[in-house]
Amino acid sequence: MPFSSFRRRTHTASRRLLPAALQALVLGTGLLAATQPAAHAAEPRLVIEDNDFLGPGGSDQQSIIPLLFNPAVKVLGFTVATGDGWENQESAHLRRFLEIIGRTDVPVADGAVYPLINSVPLMRLREKQFGTIPWKGAWGALGSMDKVPSEQPPLPAMKDGAPSLKPSAESAALFLIRQVHAHPHQVTIVEAGPMTNLALAIRIDPTFAATAKELIFMGGLLDTSMRALTGNVDFASDFNMIFDPEAAHITLTAPWPSITVVGNVSNDLMMTRDYLKRIQQKRTPMTDYIGTYYDPLPMWDEMATAIAADPTLISTSLEAYMDIDIANGPHYGHVVVWPDATAPKETGIRKVRIVQSIDAQRFLDTFLREAQSDVHPAPAHP
């Protein structure tokens, strides 16, 4: 019996369906009580963003702006996993940014420090076998992996200042499970980093994905070989998938009600200096922070969260079956897609919606307005 049907059952029947650890998690928070009536259209969209929040500044951290400063959105929390940076550094920079912009009311749940299978030695070996991986995030960035530690190093000094805000006592995977079951079929999960936390949540609770409203993720780049030859090879590298391919495979084959892929389109708009100057025309702690740690990159993650906040930004899209290659070889971590006619549908692959274009001007205008939002101190999250 799927866990989503527990609303129609008694507590006793529901307990028989859950592993002991998940029973304790859910029963301890009263989530097996009768759920509230379905949300009205006027109620805010409930969102959790999972990301590898490299900081200070940059696309990872700026991705929280379209969620926190859109009145139509309620952010239930942020969850963190190693990817662009080590998890402890990402979490600390995110919490510091939340302090600066006055949003310490939003919890941050620390998550996966390492991918499910991939590791520093394995990625180092893969580079020797199949060629250089352009961006390696915490494991060497754009440089060499020769001196990269295999274990997460201690938190270094932070140029943006150490945060006072503490992370949630709950791990990211359990936080995700608890929130989705507290708001069944209402929570949009935005994934803008490696999918390790989502895969862990799916493996702990196989009903997690089906109980969410949808998954929107930044990644899934297609047909980028020519772009790698003629443009920025890093921008053609699908790091979020490559860093933890097994997690991406588990996530994309889970029973989400819908999956939206913000892939190639996320390379289309840059955080340029001219655009930054427009943002800085209004001085706030947030615009000062964005300017201080400016990085001229595509607005990858900002676009994914903006679409989560307002799906009408999507202009064109198409549907296809999608999975991740997890075989050892040169295409490890690369996306595979099929049309209906050739898809191996009995393998568990899912159909996804691939965003092809968005209303770029509206996106830029809206992000500008949100980035200039007045910042007021908020009470600390208990």
XYZ file of C-alpha atoms in Angstrom:
382
model
C 0.000 0.000 0.000
C 1.550 3.406 -0.896
C 2.320 5.704 1.988
C 0.302 8.460 0.338
C -2.861 6.554 1.186
C -2.318 6.787 4.936
C -4.678 9.765 5.114
C -7.521 7.295 4.605
C -6.314 4.854 7.248
C -6.042 4.790 10.999
C -2.807 5.349 12.866
C -2.599 1.650 13.612
C -2.796 0.624 9.977
C -0.272 3.281 8.991
C 2.268 2.076 11.539
C 2.336 -1.341 9.892
C 3.475 0.233 6.631
C 6.522 2.110 7.932
C 10.021 1.035 8.906
C 10.661 1.621 12.601
C 12.950 4.605 12.014
C 10.443 6.322 9.761
C 7.614 5.572 12.224
C 9.542 7.422 14.905
C 10.195 10.335 12.584
C 6.591 10.694 11.448
C 4.771 9.783 14.649
C 7.064 12.010 16.678
C 5.947 15.026 14.700
C 2.262 14.088 14.553
C 2.262 13.722 10.780
C -0.035 10.707 10.828
C -2.862 12.873 12.069
C -5.564 13.745 9.581
C -4.300 16.178 6.968
C -5.766 19.584 6.346
C -8.046 20.313 3.393
C -6.380 20.901 0.027
C -4.640 24.246 -0.327
C -6.489 27.027 -2.090
C -4.999 28.571 -5.215
C -4.280 31.798 -3.318
C -2.081 30.025 -0.791
C 1.693 30.208 -1.355
C 3.650 27.559 -3.223
C 5.578 25.410 -0.744
C 9.202 24.903 -1.782
C 12.367 23.234 -0.499
C 15.613 23.929 -2.326
C 18.393 21.352 -2.212
C 21.691 22.693 -3.492
C 25.471 22.681 -3.235
C 25.523 26.264 -1.976
C 29.057 27.291 -2.936
C 29.836 30.666 -1.463
C 30.222 33.411 -0.836
C 28.054 34.753 -3.637
C 27.520 33.236 -7.063
C 24.669 31.385 -8.724
C 24.232 28.808 -5.934
C 23.569 31.362 -3.219
C 21.716 33.814 -5.438
C 19.254 31.043 -6.266
C 17.497 31.602 -2.942
C 16.441 35.122 -3.964
C 13.566 34.154 -6.349
C 12.157 31.963 -3.575
C 12.583 34.135 -0.487
C 11.441 37.398 -2.043
C 8.439 36.171 -4.008
C 5.261 36.605 -1.905
C 3.659 33.687 -3.749
C 6.254 31.283 -2.301
C 6.800 29.870 1.175
C 10.226 28.322 1.640
C 10.086 25.411 4.067
C 13.854 25.159 4.206
C 17.144 24.656 2.418
C 19.110 21.405 2.331
C 22.814 21.156 1.557
C 25.081 18.540 -0.062
C 28.706 18.509 -1.171
C 29.157 19.439 -4.812
C 30.544 22.781 -5.917
C 32.073 23.015 -2.439
C 32.386 20.827 0.623
C 29.137 20.547 2.544
C 30.366 22.238 5.752
C 31.588 25.305 3.842
C 28.434 25.554 1.736
C 26.189 25.378 4.787
C 28.178 28.032 6.652
C 28.171 30.472 3.719
C 24.444 29.934 3.138
C 23.636 30.567 6.798
C 25.789 33.690 6.752
C 23.970 34.958 3.657
C 20.615 34.335 5.340
C 21.789 36.434 8.288
C 22.861 39.265 5.994
C 19.534 39.340 4.140
C 17.478 39.024 7.317
C 15.989 35.566 6.703
C 17.214 33.535 9.642
C 13.651 32.241 10.006
C 14.302 29.681 7.234
C 15.965 26.460 8.439
C 19.068 24.973 6.833
C 19.500 21.190 7.056
C 22.983 19.837 6.436
C 23.154 16.735 4.283
C 25.408 14.435 2.308
C 29.146 15.008 2.650
C 29.999 12.412 -0.017
C 28.262 10.995 -3.110
C 26.711 7.530 -2.902
C 29.568 5.786 -4.752
C 31.735 8.379 -6.486
C 34.833 9.505 -4.601
C 37.992 11.558 -5.009
C 40.115 8.503 -5.945
C 37.490 7.284 -8.418
C 37.162 10.692 -10.096
C 40.943 11.015 -10.210
C 41.158 7.603 -11.913
C 38.359 8.529 -14.320
C 40.262 11.627 -15.437
C 43.292 9.489 -16.229
C 41.194 6.984 -18.162
C 38.799 9.236 -20.065
C 40.131 12.798 -19.956
C 39.863 15.899 -17.805
C 36.586 16.737 -16.111
C 36.376 20.547 -16.494
C 34.684 21.467 -13.204
C 35.229 19.189 -10.231
C 33.660 21.374 -7.540
C 34.956 20.596 -4.060
C 37.361 18.055 -5.567
C 39.609 20.420 -7.510
C 37.355 23.078 -9.093
C 38.902 23.896 -12.507
C 42.367 22.710 -11.522
C 44.200 19.556 -10.600
C 42.962 16.836 -8.246
C 46.483 15.881 -7.166
C 46.307 17.459 -3.713
C 42.567 17.156 -3.063
C 41.813 15.436 0.270
C 39.579 12.371 0.156
C 37.764 13.523 3.309
C 35.980 16.796 4.066
C 38.489 19.236 5.584
C 37.705 21.448 8.592
C 35.809 24.655 7.955
C 38.317 27.372 6.958
C 38.130 31.062 7.848
C 35.271 32.783 6.014
C 35.807 36.137 4.307
C 32.089 36.903 4.620
C 32.202 36.185 8.359
C 31.274 33.108 10.380
C 27.519 32.662 10.896
C 25.791 32.693 14.262
C 22.806 30.846 12.791
C 23.094 27.125 13.445
C 21.940 24.388 11.074
C 18.931 22.256 11.864
C 19.582 19.281 14.124
C 17.825 17.153 11.509
C 19.677 15.687 8.529
C 18.690 16.855 5.060
C 17.119 13.535 3.984
C 14.928 13.288 7.090
C 14.008 16.969 6.840
C 12.861 16.429 3.251
C 10.802 13.365 4.194
C 9.183 15.074 7.171
C 8.202 18.203 5.261
C 6.783 16.320 2.278
C 4.596 14.172 4.525
C 3.552 17.215 6.542
C 2.269 18.777 3.293
C 1.387 15.831 1.037
C 1.310 16.625 -2.696
C 2.032 20.310 -2.039
C 5.829 20.588 -1.850
C 7.929 21.508 -4.876
C 11.474 20.208 -4.557
C 14.029 22.333 -6.389
C 17.298 20.499 -6.987
C 20.167 22.731 -8.095
C 23.098 20.531 -7.110
C 24.023 16.847 -6.991
C 21.025 14.696 -6.073
C 22.572 12.798 -3.146
C 20.131 14.061 -0.499
C 17.131 13.253 -2.683
C 18.397 9.749 -3.398
C 18.907 9.132 0.321
C 15.370 10.346 1.055
C 13.997 8.051 -1.663
C 15.892 5.053 -0.310
C 14.812 5.736 3.290
C 11.189 6.315 2.289
C 10.182 4.932 -1.138
C 6.968 6.998 -0.967
C 8.839 10.299 -0.615
C 8.893 11.230 -4.301
C 5.257 10.295 -4.918
C 4.173 12.369 -1.900
C 5.873 15.518 -3.191
C 4.157 17.790 -5.687
C 6.970 17.887 -8.250
C 10.700 17.931 -8.862
C 12.373 20.795 -10.727
C 16.098 20.425 -11.273
C 18.964 22.315 -12.853
C 21.000 19.908 -14.965
C 20.414 17.356 -17.693
C 22.458 19.073 -20.407
C 21.960 17.633 -23.886
C 24.089 17.577 -27.055
C 26.820 19.797 -25.630
C 29.832 18.337 -27.469
C 29.981 21.154 -30.035
C 29.532 23.779 -27.309
C 32.496 22.261 -25.482
C 34.574 22.691 -28.655
C 33.474 26.194 -29.557
C 32.564 27.782 -26.218
C 33.268 27.419 -22.512
C 33.910 23.729 -21.854
C 32.918 24.177 -18.206
C 29.483 25.495 -19.171
C 29.001 22.360 -21.302
C 29.804 20.049 -18.386
C 26.806 18.608 -16.523
C 28.467 18.702 -13.087
C 25.330 18.117 -11.006
C 24.852 14.771 -12.748
C 28.546 13.840 -13.075
C 29.360 14.329 -9.385
C 26.861 11.711 -8.183
C 25.454 9.772 -11.153
C 23.962 6.977 -9.053
C 21.990 9.492 -6.990
C 20.723 11.128 -10.189
C 19.652 7.732 -11.566
C 17.789 6.866 -8.357
C 16.109 10.273 -8.314
C 15.063 10.384 -11.965
C 13.548 6.892 -11.829
C 11.506 7.604 -8.676
C 7.713 8.107 -8.968
C 7.522 11.915 -8.863
C 4.166 13.302 -10.047
C 6.184 15.418 -12.484
C 9.799 16.308 -13.286
C 10.894 19.552 -14.948
C 14.423 19.782 -16.353
C 16.155 23.176 -16.532
C 19.155 22.128 -18.590
C 20.638 23.789 -21.667
C 18.354 26.798 -21.272
C 20.098 27.672 -17.996
C 23.218 28.670 -19.954
C 21.336 31.325 -21.919
C 21.441 34.240 -19.445
C 24.536 35.625 -17.739
C 25.052 37.635 -14.594
C 26.889 40.340 -16.523
C 28.571 43.430 -15.081
C 25.974 45.647 -16.734
C 23.170 43.659 -15.109
C 25.002 43.773 -11.777
C 25.202 47.574 -12.055
C 21.425 47.681 -12.454
C 21.013 45.562 -9.320
C 23.385 47.821 -7.379
C 21.459 50.955 -8.224
C 19.672 50.287 -4.959
C 21.984 49.825 -1.972
C 20.956 47.146 0.504
C 22.947 44.529 2.430
C 21.875 42.032 -0.233
C 22.944 44.071 -3.264
C 26.230 44.936 -1.532
C 26.830 41.211 -0.929
C 25.994 40.303 -4.540
C 28.383 42.983 -5.781
C 31.187 42.110 -3.384
C 31.205 38.444 -4.400
C 30.185 38.898 -8.021
C 31.034 36.030 -10.361
C 30.335 36.407 -14.126
C 28.521 33.112 -14.620
C 25.295 31.953 -16.261
C 22.282 32.313 -13.981
C 21.918 28.540 -13.765
C 20.355 28.046 -10.355
C 18.524 31.370 -10.258
C 16.614 30.267 -13.359
C 15.631 26.937 -11.809
C 14.266 28.548 -8.645
C 12.533 31.303 -10.627
C 10.698 28.630 -12.628
C 9.727 26.907 -9.388
C 8.340 30.200 -8.084
C 6.559 31.015 -11.354
C 6.175 28.169 -13.871
C 4.565 30.564 -16.365
C 8.106 31.753 -17.159
C 8.438 28.652 -19.361
C 7.821 29.565 -23.007
C 8.514 26.270 -24.760
C 9.255 22.753 -23.589
C 9.139 19.151 -24.756
C 8.664 15.778 -23.108
C 11.048 12.847 -23.286
C 12.208 9.866 -21.277
C 15.433 10.564 -19.377
C 18.013 8.660 -17.356
C 21.676 8.893 -16.357
C 24.450 6.642 -17.654
C 26.003 4.935 -14.613
C 28.243 2.521 -16.555
C 31.976 2.997 -16.078
C 33.170 4.793 -19.176
C 33.574 8.183 -20.841
C 29.830 8.906 -20.572
C 29.520 8.150 -16.859
C 27.115 10.703 -15.392
C 25.846 11.900 -18.762
C 22.164 12.245 -19.574
C 20.436 9.811 -21.927
C 17.073 10.692 -23.509
C 14.597 8.782 -25.651
C 11.417 9.649 -27.563
C 8.313 7.553 -26.967
C 9.052 5.284 -29.912
C 12.407 3.953 -28.660
C 12.317 4.330 -24.859
C 13.013 1.153 -22.818
C 9.960 1.813 -20.657
C 10.129 -1.384 -18.593
C 13.416 -0.261 -17.017
C 11.735 2.287 -14.733
C 12.707 5.398 -16.661
C 10.385 8.376 -16.367
C 9.095 10.964 -18.772
C 10.296 14.499 -17.969
C 9.506 17.991 -19.185
C 12.587 19.651 -20.701
C 12.497 23.456 -20.691
C 13.638 24.839 -24.044
C 13.065 28.562 -23.555
C 11.750 31.016 -20.989
C 10.470 34.591 -20.952
C 13.983 35.960 -20.512
C 13.060 39.613 -20.081
C 10.471 38.872 -17.427
C 12.936 36.632 -15.622
C 15.598 39.349 -15.587
C 13.165 42.088 -14.582
C 11.721 39.977 -11.775
C 15.099 38.880 -10.422
C 16.274 42.507 -10.460
C 13.263 43.588 -8.416
C 13.653 40.704 -5.969
C 17.398 41.254 -5.573
C 16.671 44.866 -4.623
C 14.090 43.895 -2.009
C 14.340 45.760 1.263
C 16.041 43.661 3.885
C 14.705 43.660 7.420
C 16.053 41.621 10.346
C 14.066 38.461 11.007
C 13.831 36.466 14.239
C 16.228 33.574 14.576
C 14.781 30.167 13.733
C 14.352 28.150 16.948
